[in-house]
PDB file of C-alpha atoms in Angstrom:
ATOM      1  CA  UNK A  24      11.208 -95.324 -86.698  1.00  0.00           C
ATOM      2  CA  UNK A  25       9.203 -92.119 -86.516  1.00  0.00           C
ATOM      3  CA  UNK A  26      11.792 -90.360 -84.449  1.00  0.00           C
ATOM      4  CA  UNK A  27      14.614 -90.802 -86.875  1.00  0.00           C
ATOM      5  CA  UNK A  28      13.358 -87.797 -88.815  1.00  0.00           C
ATOM      6  CA  UNK A  29      15.983 -85.635 -87.237  1.00  0.00           C
ATOM      7  CA  UNK A  30      18.673 -84.355 -89.578  1.00  0.00           C
ATOM      8  CA  UNK A  31      17.892 -82.379 -92.675  1.00  0.00           C
ATOM      9  CA  UNK A  32      19.310 -79.824 -95.040  1.00  0.00           C
ATOM     10  CA  UNK A  33      18.959 -76.043 -94.869  1.00  0.00           C
ATOM     11  CA  UNK A  34      15.403 -74.736 -94.574  1.00  0.00           C
ATOM     12  CA  UNK A  35      12.725 -77.088 -95.869  1.00  0.00           C
ATOM     13  CA  UNK A  36       8.983 -76.584 -95.870  1.00  0.00           C
ATOM     14  CA  UNK A  37       6.961 -79.746 -96.502  1.00  0.00           C
ATOM     15  CA  UNK A  38       3.209 -80.050 -96.057  1.00  0.00           C
ATOM     16  CA  UNK A  39       1.862 -83.559 -95.649  1.00  0.00           C
ATOM     17  CA  UNK A  40      -1.858 -84.141 -96.179  1.00  0.00           C
ATOM     18  CA  UNK A  41      -3.135 -87.368 -94.649  1.00  0.00           C
ATOM     19  CA  UNK A  42      -6.804 -88.331 -95.131  1.00  0.00           C
ATOM     20  CA  UNK A  43      -8.098 -90.843 -92.546  1.00  0.00           C
ATOM     21  CA  UNK A  44     -11.320 -92.918 -92.228  1.00  0.00           C
ATOM     22  CA  UNK A  45     -12.115 -91.554 -88.756  1.00  0.00           C
ATOM     23  CA  UNK A  46     -13.623 -88.396 -87.260  1.00  0.00           C
ATOM     24  CA  UNK A  47     -11.424 -85.739 -85.654  1.00  0.00           C
ATOM     25  CA  UNK A  48     -12.650 -86.774 -82.191  1.00  0.00           C
ATOM     26  CA  UNK A  49     -11.699 -90.381 -82.931  1.00  0.00           C
ATOM     27  CA  UNK A  50      -8.357 -89.360 -84.426  1.00  0.00           C
ATOM     28  CA  UNK A  51      -7.466 -87.442 -81.268  1.00  0.00           C
ATOM     29  CA  UNK A  52      -7.786 -90.641 -79.200  1.00  0.00           C
ATOM     30  CA  UNK A  53      -6.255 -92.931 -81.837  1.00  0.00           C
ATOM     31  CA  UNK A  54      -3.256 -90.661 -82.315  1.00  0.00           C
ATOM     32  CA  UNK A  55      -2.424 -90.591 -78.594  1.00  0.00           C
ATOM     33  CA  UNK A  56      -2.885 -94.360 -78.345  1.00  0.00           C
ATOM     34  CA  UNK A  57      -0.690 -95.055 -81.374  1.00  0.00           C
ATOM     35  CA  UNK A  58       2.060 -92.675 -80.196  1.00  0.00           C
ATOM     36  CA  UNK A  59       2.230 -94.445 -76.824  1.00  0.00           C
ATOM     37  CA  UNK A  60       2.041 -97.979 -78.242  1.00  0.00           C
ATOM     38  CA  UNK A  61       4.525 -97.442 -81.090  1.00  0.00           C
ATOM     39  CA  UNK A  62       6.976 -95.638 -78.763  1.00  0.00           C
ATOM     40  CA  UNK A  63       6.857 -98.610 -76.399  1.00  0.00           C
ATOM     41  CA  UNK A  64       7.388-101.057 -79.283  1.00  0.00           C
ATOM     42  CA  UNK A  65      10.422 -99.062 -80.441  1.00  0.00           C
ATOM     43  CA  UNK A  66      12.033 -98.959 -76.991  1.00  0.00           C
ATOM     44  CA  UNK A  67      14.650-101.653 -76.532  1.00  0.00           C
ATOM     45  CA  UNK A  68      18.374-101.871 -75.932  1.00  0.00           C
ATOM     46  CA  UNK A  69      19.982 -98.440 -76.028  1.00  0.00           C
ATOM     47  CA  UNK A  70      17.232 -96.759 -78.035  1.00  0.00           C
ATOM     48  CA  UNK A  71      13.786 -95.622 -77.067  1.00  0.00           C
ATOM     49  CA  UNK A  72      11.577 -92.951 -75.621  1.00  0.00           C
ATOM     50  CA  UNK A  73      11.900 -91.352 -72.199  1.00  0.00           C
ATOM     51  CA  UNK A  74       8.864 -89.288 -71.105  1.00  0.00           C
ATOM     52  CA  UNK A  75       9.970 -86.425 -68.837  1.00  0.00           C
ATOM     53  CA  UNK A  76       6.722 -84.425 -68.656  1.00  0.00           C
ATOM     54  CA  UNK A  77       3.098 -85.125 -69.604  1.00  0.00           C
ATOM     55  CA  UNK A  78       0.810 -82.449 -68.148  1.00  0.00           C
ATOM     56  CA  UNK A  79      -1.934 -79.938 -69.031  1.00  0.00           C
ATOM     57  CA  UNK A  80      -0.921 -76.511 -70.351  1.00  0.00           C
ATOM     58  CA  UNK A  81      -2.738 -73.250 -71.034  1.00  0.00           C
ATOM     59  CA  UNK A  82      -1.548 -70.041 -72.683  1.00  0.00           C
ATOM     60  CA  UNK A  83      -3.275 -66.928 -74.021  1.00  0.00           C
ATOM     61  CA  UNK A  84      -4.220 -68.691 -77.279  1.00  0.00           C
ATOM     62  CA  UNK A  85      -5.109 -72.283 -76.404  1.00  0.00           C
ATOM     63  CA  UNK A  86      -4.984 -75.096 -73.881  1.00  0.00           C
ATOM     64  CA  UNK A  87      -4.236 -78.780 -74.075  1.00  0.00           C
ATOM     65  CA  UNK A  88      -1.546 -81.303 -73.111  1.00  0.00           C
ATOM     66  CA  UNK A  89       2.184 -80.563 -73.019  1.00  0.00           C
ATOM     67  CA  UNK A  90       4.756 -83.345 -73.331  1.00  0.00           C
ATOM     68  CA  UNK A  91       8.532 -83.274 -73.102  1.00  0.00           C
ATOM     69  CA  UNK A  92      10.351 -86.418 -74.235  1.00  0.00           C
ATOM     70  CA  UNK A  93      13.865 -87.595 -74.970  1.00  0.00           C
ATOM     71  CA  UNK A  94      14.387 -89.928 -77.910  1.00  0.00           C
ATOM     72  CA  UNK A  95      17.496 -92.052 -77.343  1.00  0.00           C
ATOM     73  CA  UNK A  96      18.539 -92.943 -80.871  1.00  0.00           C
ATOM     74  CA  UNK A  97      21.184 -95.539 -79.942  1.00  0.00           C
ATOM     75  CA  UNK A  98      21.137 -98.391 -82.431  1.00  0.00           C
ATOM     76  CA  UNK A  99      18.531 -96.638 -84.614  1.00  0.00           C
ATOM     77  CA  UNK A 100      21.102 -94.441 -86.357  1.00  0.00           C
ATOM     78  CA  UNK A 101      23.231 -95.666 -89.255  1.00  0.00           C
ATOM     79  CA  UNK A 102      26.744 -96.781 -88.362  1.00  0.00           C
ATOM     80  CA  UNK A 103      28.349 -93.889 -90.236  1.00  0.00           C
ATOM     81  CA  UNK A 104      26.488 -91.407 -88.009  1.00  0.00           C
ATOM     82  CA  UNK A 105      27.293 -93.251 -84.773  1.00  0.00           C
ATOM     83  CA  UNK A 106      30.962 -93.455 -85.757  1.00  0.00           C
ATOM     84  CA  UNK A 107      31.391 -89.688 -85.963  1.00  0.00           C
ATOM     85  CA  UNK A 108      28.771 -88.513 -83.489  1.00  0.00           C
ATOM     86  CA  UNK A 109      29.299 -87.841 -79.771  1.00  0.00           C
ATOM     87  CA  UNK A 110      26.760 -89.234 -77.295  1.00  0.00           C
ATOM     88  CA  UNK A 111      24.862 -85.915 -77.144  1.00  0.00           C
ATOM     89  CA  UNK A 112      24.215 -86.165 -80.889  1.00  0.00           C
ATOM     90  CA  UNK A 113      22.329 -89.438 -80.394  1.00  0.00           C
ATOM     91  CA  UNK A 114      19.515 -87.828 -78.433  1.00  0.00           C
ATOM     92  CA  UNK A 115      16.591 -85.788 -79.698  1.00  0.00           C
ATOM     93  CA  UNK A 116      14.467 -83.651 -77.400  1.00  0.00           C
ATOM     94  CA  UNK A 117      10.801 -83.287 -78.282  1.00  0.00           C
ATOM     95  CA  UNK A 118       8.469 -80.676 -76.847  1.00  0.00           C
ATOM     96  CA  UNK A 119       4.856 -80.901 -77.984  1.00  0.00           C
ATOM     97  CA  UNK A 120       1.754 -78.825 -77.347  1.00  0.00           C
ATOM     98  CA  UNK A 121      -1.358 -80.829 -78.209  1.00  0.00           C
ATOM     99  CA  UNK A 122      -4.280 -78.383 -78.254  1.00  0.00           C
ATOM    100  CA  UNK A 123      -6.334 -80.529 -80.615  1.00  0.00           C
ATOM    101  CA  UNK A 124      -7.313 -79.829 -83.401  1.00  0.00           C
ATOM    102  CA  UNK A 125      -4.060 -77.790 -83.464  1.00  0.00           C
ATOM    103  CA  UNK A 126      -0.798 -79.488 -82.454  1.00  0.00           C
ATOM    104  CA  UNK A 127       2.740 -78.133 -82.474  1.00  0.00           C
ATOM    105  CA  UNK A 128       5.934 -80.154 -82.015  1.00  0.00           C
ATOM    106  CA  UNK A 129       9.533 -78.934 -81.750  1.00  0.00           C
ATOM    107  CA  UNK A 130      12.555 -81.214 -82.013  1.00  0.00           C
ATOM    108  CA  UNK A 131      16.031 -80.145 -80.953  1.00  0.00           C
ATOM    109  CA  UNK A 132      19.381 -81.834 -80.505  1.00  0.00           C
ATOM    110  CA  UNK A 133      21.808 -80.856 -77.694  1.00  0.00           C
ATOM    111  CA  UNK A 134      24.859 -81.403 -79.886  1.00  0.00           C
ATOM    112  CA  UNK A 135      23.551 -79.418 -82.877  1.00  0.00           C
ATOM    113  CA  UNK A 136      22.102 -76.546 -80.836  1.00  0.00           C
ATOM    114  CA  UNK A 137      20.928 -73.664 -83.046  1.00  0.00           C
ATOM    115  CA  UNK A 138      22.201 -75.378 -86.184  1.00  0.00           C
ATOM    116  CA  UNK A 139      19.222 -77.723 -86.160  1.00  0.00           C
ATOM    117  CA  UNK A 140      15.531 -76.913 -85.734  1.00  0.00           C
ATOM    118  CA  UNK A 141      12.601 -79.099 -86.696  1.00  0.00           C
ATOM    119  CA  UNK A 142       8.995 -78.066 -86.101  1.00  0.00           C
ATOM    120  CA  UNK A 143       5.715 -79.716 -87.037  1.00  0.00           C
ATOM    121  CA  UNK A 144       2.516 -77.683 -87.106  1.00  0.00           C
ATOM    122  CA  UNK A 145      -0.590 -79.844 -87.564  1.00  0.00           C
ATOM    123  CA  UNK A 146      -4.223 -78.901 -88.174  1.00  0.00           C
ATOM    124  CA  UNK A 147      -7.029 -81.468 -88.340  1.00  0.00           C
ATOM    125  CA  UNK A 148     -10.326 -81.031 -90.207  1.00  0.00           C
ATOM    126  CA  UNK A 149     -13.475 -83.160 -90.281  1.00  0.00           C
ATOM    127  CA  UNK A 150     -15.135 -83.981 -93.629  1.00  0.00           C
ATOM    128  CA  UNK A 151     -11.951 -83.013 -95.447  1.00  0.00           C
ATOM    129  CA  UNK A 152     -10.175 -84.887 -98.259  1.00  0.00           C
ATOM    130  CA  UNK A 153      -6.998 -82.816 -98.160  1.00  0.00           C
ATOM    131  CA  UNK A 154      -7.950 -80.239-100.781  1.00  0.00           C
ATOM    132  CA  UNK A 155      -7.572 -77.014 -98.771  1.00  0.00           C
ATOM    133  CA  UNK A 156      -4.745 -75.050-100.338  1.00  0.00           C
ATOM    134  CA  UNK A 157      -3.351 -72.979 -97.463  1.00  0.00           C
ATOM    135  CA  UNK A 158      -4.615 -74.046 -94.034  1.00  0.00           C
ATOM    136  CA  UNK A 159      -1.419 -72.782 -92.382  1.00  0.00           C
ATOM    137  CA  UNK A 160      -1.780 -69.256 -93.792  1.00  0.00           C
ATOM    138  CA  UNK A 161       1.641 -69.210 -95.435  1.00  0.00           C
ATOM    139  CA  UNK A 162       2.811 -66.061 -97.202  1.00  0.00           C
ATOM    140  CA  UNK A 163       3.778 -65.929-100.892  1.00  0.00           C
ATOM    141  CA  UNK A 164       7.462 -66.735-100.383  1.00  0.00           C
ATOM    142  CA  UNK A 165       6.632 -69.645 -98.044  1.00  0.00           C
ATOM    143  CA  UNK A 166       4.115 -71.028-100.547  1.00  0.00           C
ATOM    144  CA  UNK A 167       6.820 -70.935-103.230  1.00  0.00           C
ATOM    145  CA  UNK A 168       9.147 -72.875-100.932  1.00  0.00           C
ATOM    146  CA  UNK A 169       6.515 -75.410 -99.820  1.00  0.00           C
ATOM    147  CA  UNK A 170       6.312 -78.946-101.195  1.00  0.00           C
ATOM    148  CA  UNK A 171       2.929 -80.701-100.793  1.00  0.00           C
ATOM    149  CA  UNK A 172       2.911 -84.482-100.311  1.00  0.00           C
ATOM    150  CA  UNK A 173      -0.262 -86.549-100.006  1.00  0.00           C
ATOM    151  CA  UNK A 174       0.019 -89.662 -97.857  1.00  0.00           C
ATOM    152  CA  UNK A 175      -2.097 -92.605 -99.045  1.00  0.00           C
ATOM    153  CA  UNK A 176      -2.443 -95.155 -96.238  1.00  0.00           C
ATOM    154  CA  UNK A 177      -3.411 -97.909 -98.731  1.00  0.00           C
ATOM    155  CA  UNK A 178       0.129 -97.919-100.174  1.00  0.00           C
ATOM    156  CA  UNK A 179       2.245-100.732 -98.636  1.00  0.00           C
ATOM    157  CA  UNK A 180       4.917 -99.798 -96.066  1.00  0.00           C
ATOM    158  CA  UNK A 181       7.507-102.311 -94.789  1.00  0.00           C
ATOM    159  CA  UNK A 182       6.791-103.767 -91.313  1.00  0.00           C
ATOM    160  CA  UNK A 183       3.445-101.990 -91.062  1.00  0.00           C
ATOM    161  CA  UNK A 184      -0.157-103.224 -90.774  1.00  0.00           C
ATOM    162  CA  UNK A 185      -2.115-103.267 -94.030  1.00  0.00           C
ATOM    163  CA  UNK A 186      -5.371-101.242 -94.205  1.00  0.00           C
ATOM    164  CA  UNK A 187      -6.251-102.970 -97.510  1.00  0.00           C
ATOM    165  CA  UNK A 188      -6.788-106.284 -95.700  1.00  0.00           C
ATOM    166  CA  UNK A 189      -7.890-105.035 -92.253  1.00  0.00           C
ATOM    167  CA  UNK A 190     -11.546-104.899 -91.235  1.00  0.00           C
ATOM    168  CA  UNK A 191     -12.529-103.344 -87.918  1.00  0.00           C
ATOM    169  CA  UNK A 192     -14.907-105.465 -85.849  1.00  0.00           C
ATOM    170  CA  UNK A 193     -16.026-102.559 -83.668  1.00  0.00           C
ATOM    171  CA  UNK A 194     -16.686-100.038 -86.459  1.00  0.00           C
ATOM    172  CA  UNK A 195     -17.031-102.297 -89.543  1.00  0.00           C
ATOM    173  CA  UNK A 196     -14.628 -99.945 -91.374  1.00  0.00           C
ATOM    174  CA  UNK A 197     -12.160-101.360 -93.861  1.00  0.00           C
ATOM    175  CA  UNK A 198     -10.681-102.985 -95.799  1.00  0.00           C
ATOM    176  CA  UNK A 199      -9.637 -99.798 -97.617  1.00  0.00           C
ATOM    177  CA  UNK A 200      -9.086 -99.648-101.348  1.00  0.00           C
ATOM    178  CA  UNK A 201      -7.315 -96.857-103.204  1.00  0.00           C
ATOM    179  CA  UNK A 202      -9.683 -93.875-103.437  1.00  0.00           C
ATOM    180  CA  UNK A 203     -11.607 -94.961-100.296  1.00  0.00           C
ATOM    181  CA  UNK A 204     -11.806 -91.352 -99.073  1.00  0.00           C
ATOM    182  CA  UNK A 205     -14.204 -90.309-101.855  1.00  0.00           C
ATOM    183  CA  UNK A 206     -17.052 -92.340-100.334  1.00  0.00           C
ATOM    184  CA  UNK A 207     -15.940 -92.754 -96.698  1.00  0.00           C
ATOM    185  CA  UNK A 208     -17.987 -91.560 -93.765  1.00  0.00           C
ATOM    186  CA  UNK A 209     -16.462 -90.465 -91.460  1.00  0.00           C
ATOM    187  CA  UNK A 210     -13.395 -88.919 -93.101  1.00  0.00           C
ATOM    188  CA  UNK A 211     -10.939 -86.294 -91.859  1.00  0.00           C
ATOM    189  CA  UNK A 212      -7.568 -84.921 -92.876  1.00  0.00           C
ATOM    190  CA  UNK A 213      -4.401 -84.056 -90.967  1.00  0.00           C
ATOM    191  CA  UNK A 214      -2.353 -81.243 -92.522  1.00  0.00           C
ATOM    192  CA  UNK A 215       1.224 -81.446 -91.197  1.00  0.00           C
ATOM    193  CA  UNK A 216       3.547 -78.568 -92.017  1.00  0.00           C
ATOM    194  CA  UNK A 217       7.138 -79.623 -91.337  1.00  0.00           C
ATOM    195  CA  UNK A 218       9.792 -76.915 -91.163  1.00  0.00           C
ATOM    196  CA  UNK A 219      13.374 -78.094 -90.966  1.00  0.00           C
ATOM    197  CA  UNK A 220      16.538 -76.042 -90.719  1.00  0.00           C
ATOM    198  CA  UNK A 221      19.756 -78.069 -90.763  1.00  0.00           C
ATOM    199  CA  UNK A 222      23.033 -76.161 -91.004  1.00  0.00           C
ATOM    200  CA  UNK A 223      25.965 -78.492 -90.801  1.00  0.00           C
ATOM    201  CA  UNK A 224      28.514 -78.063 -93.552  1.00  0.00           C
ATOM    202  CA  UNK A 225      29.586 -81.246 -95.312  1.00  0.00           C
ATOM    203  CA  UNK A 226      26.746 -83.471 -94.061  1.00  0.00           C
ATOM    204  CA  UNK A 227      23.737 -81.831 -95.706  1.00  0.00           C
ATOM    205  CA  UNK A 228      23.434 -83.991 -98.802  1.00  0.00           C
ATOM    206  CA  UNK A 229      24.116 -87.301 -97.088  1.00  0.00           C
ATOM    207  CA  UNK A 230      21.663 -86.508 -94.296  1.00  0.00           C
ATOM    208  CA  UNK A 231      19.047 -85.251 -96.721  1.00  0.00           C
ATOM    209  CA  UNK A 232      19.183 -88.462 -98.777  1.00  0.00           C
ATOM    210  CA  UNK A 233      19.086 -90.558 -95.600  1.00  0.00           C
ATOM    211  CA  UNK A 234      15.909 -88.859 -94.382  1.00  0.00           C
ATOM    212  CA  UNK A 235      14.111 -88.471 -97.697  1.00  0.00           C
ATOM    213  CA  UNK A 236      14.417 -92.196 -98.272  1.00  0.00           C
ATOM    214  CA  UNK A 237      11.882 -92.942 -95.546  1.00  0.00           C
ATOM    215  CA  UNK A 238      10.199 -89.831 -94.126  1.00  0.00           C
ATOM    216  CA  UNK A 239       7.057 -90.472 -96.204  1.00  0.00           C
ATOM    217  CA  UNK A 240       7.003 -94.084 -94.967  1.00  0.00           C
ATOM    218  CA  UNK A 241       7.243 -92.980 -91.337  1.00  0.00           C
ATOM    219  CA  UNK A 242       4.092 -90.879 -91.560  1.00  0.00           C
ATOM    220  CA  UNK A 243       2.290 -93.529 -93.613  1.00  0.00           C
ATOM    221  CA  UNK A 244       3.233 -96.290 -91.166  1.00  0.00           C
ATOM    222  CA  UNK A 245       2.040 -94.299 -88.140  1.00  0.00           C
ATOM    223  CA  UNK A 246      -1.342 -93.629 -89.746  1.00  0.00           C
ATOM    224  CA  UNK A 247      -1.700 -97.244 -90.887  1.00  0.00           C
ATOM    225  CA  UNK A 248      -1.104 -98.285 -87.278  1.00  0.00           C
ATOM    226  CA  UNK A 249      -3.602 -95.721 -86.000  1.00  0.00           C
ATOM    227  CA  UNK A 250      -6.314 -97.159 -88.262  1.00  0.00           C
ATOM    228  CA  UNK A 251      -5.439-100.855 -87.927  1.00  0.00           C
ATOM    229  CA  UNK A 252      -5.321-100.575 -84.108  1.00  0.00           C
ATOM    230  CA  UNK A 253      -8.786 -98.955 -84.027  1.00  0.00           C
ATOM    231  CA  UNK A 254     -10.384-101.930 -82.254  1.00  0.00           C
ATOM    232  CA  UNK A 255      -7.867-101.458 -79.410  1.00  0.00           C
ATOM    233  CA  UNK A 256      -8.533 -97.724 -78.854  1.00  0.00           C
ATOM    234  CA  UNK A 257     -12.091 -97.179 -80.132  1.00  0.00           C
ATOM    235  CA  UNK A 258     -14.337 -96.097 -77.255  1.00  0.00           C
ATOM    236  CA  UNK A 259     -11.481 -95.067 -74.956  1.00  0.00           C
ATOM    237  CA  UNK A 260     -11.907 -91.780 -73.098  1.00  0.00           C
ATOM    238  CA  UNK A 261      -9.166 -89.202 -72.661  1.00  0.00           C
ATOM    239  CA  UNK A 262      -8.803 -90.425 -69.046  1.00  0.00           C
ATOM    240  CA  UNK A 263      -8.320 -93.989 -70.321  1.00  0.00           C
ATOM    241  CA  UNK A 264      -5.608 -92.677 -72.665  1.00  0.00           C
ATOM    242  CA  UNK A 265      -3.797 -90.808 -69.880  1.00  0.00           C
ATOM    243  CA  UNK A 266      -3.731 -94.002 -67.792  1.00  0.00           C
ATOM    244  CA  UNK A 267      -2.448 -95.973 -70.799  1.00  0.00           C
ATOM    245  CA  UNK A 268       0.264 -93.347 -71.462  1.00  0.00           C
ATOM    246  CA  UNK A 269       1.380 -93.525 -67.827  1.00  0.00           C
ATOM    247  CA  UNK A 270       1.531 -97.334 -67.856  1.00  0.00           C
ATOM    248  CA  UNK A 271       3.618 -97.401 -71.054  1.00  0.00           C
ATOM    249  CA  UNK A 272       5.889 -94.528 -69.927  1.00  0.00           C
ATOM    250  CA  UNK A 273       6.720 -96.610 -66.820  1.00  0.00           C
ATOM    251  CA  UNK A 274       7.381 -99.686 -68.989  1.00  0.00           C
ATOM    252  CA  UNK A 275       9.698 -97.713 -71.306  1.00  0.00           C
ATOM    253  CA  UNK A 276      11.562 -96.201 -68.342  1.00  0.00           C
ATOM    254  CA  UNK A 277      12.254 -99.652 -66.904  1.00  0.00           C
ATOM    255  CA  UNK A 278      13.400-100.984 -70.308  1.00  0.00           C
ATOM    256  CA  UNK A 279      15.858 -98.107 -70.708  1.00  0.00           C
ATOM    257  CA  UNK A 280      17.067 -98.447 -67.084  1.00  0.00           C
ATOM    258  CA  UNK A 281      17.953-102.106 -67.484  1.00  0.00           C
ATOM    259  CA  UNK A 282      20.195-101.103 -70.365  1.00  0.00           C
ATOM    260  CA  UNK A 283      22.194 -98.551 -68.337  1.00  0.00           C
TER     261      UNK A 283
END
């Protein structure tokens, strides 16, 4: 699931570029809807999402919505991790500042402390196919370190809806074929800069291989869901989304409680 992207090797800088057949305003709603729905779907047994805080924030630079969540990894981690890891290692804390079109997310782990940091800095642009070279204003050494990966939502992902066969009734968008973005209207792009620092001697390579095997799929799957669920969220207001988030947060809390 999307929240298994949690252990990595040394300092990594990866920029994902994800074109989508929606406008930025639509993406803002669809993203919040898909986060809530997919989190609820992933919550069962001893794994899932606990929402501690979901409230407005404002600082000197921007304002938006702040969330603080705990991801209980439970049965989502491989057996070899669970066998050696204490309970505190099987939780990830997420703090996110959604000041759309800029979003920042920080993941930490109580067991790893300073040895593990994972941040995602995302910028969203309308009428953009993912061709801007340095939206995050990286310096020369960071640009040298950065890997750029384009996410194509028409590529199949296991256990994910398929945009190449889906047609939206409400918007008449889809099905998507490879190269759809060249003629699509609307179109936007999410630029996600992921910075990971994992310092844990002896586990780096194994953890790196474990994550690299499906990190691309996680982002692709989320964006396939966002598009293929468009008829569920299209037309919702931000107030509708907040009510939906609250309803699902309560459902997830009761699912996790019954397990304890």
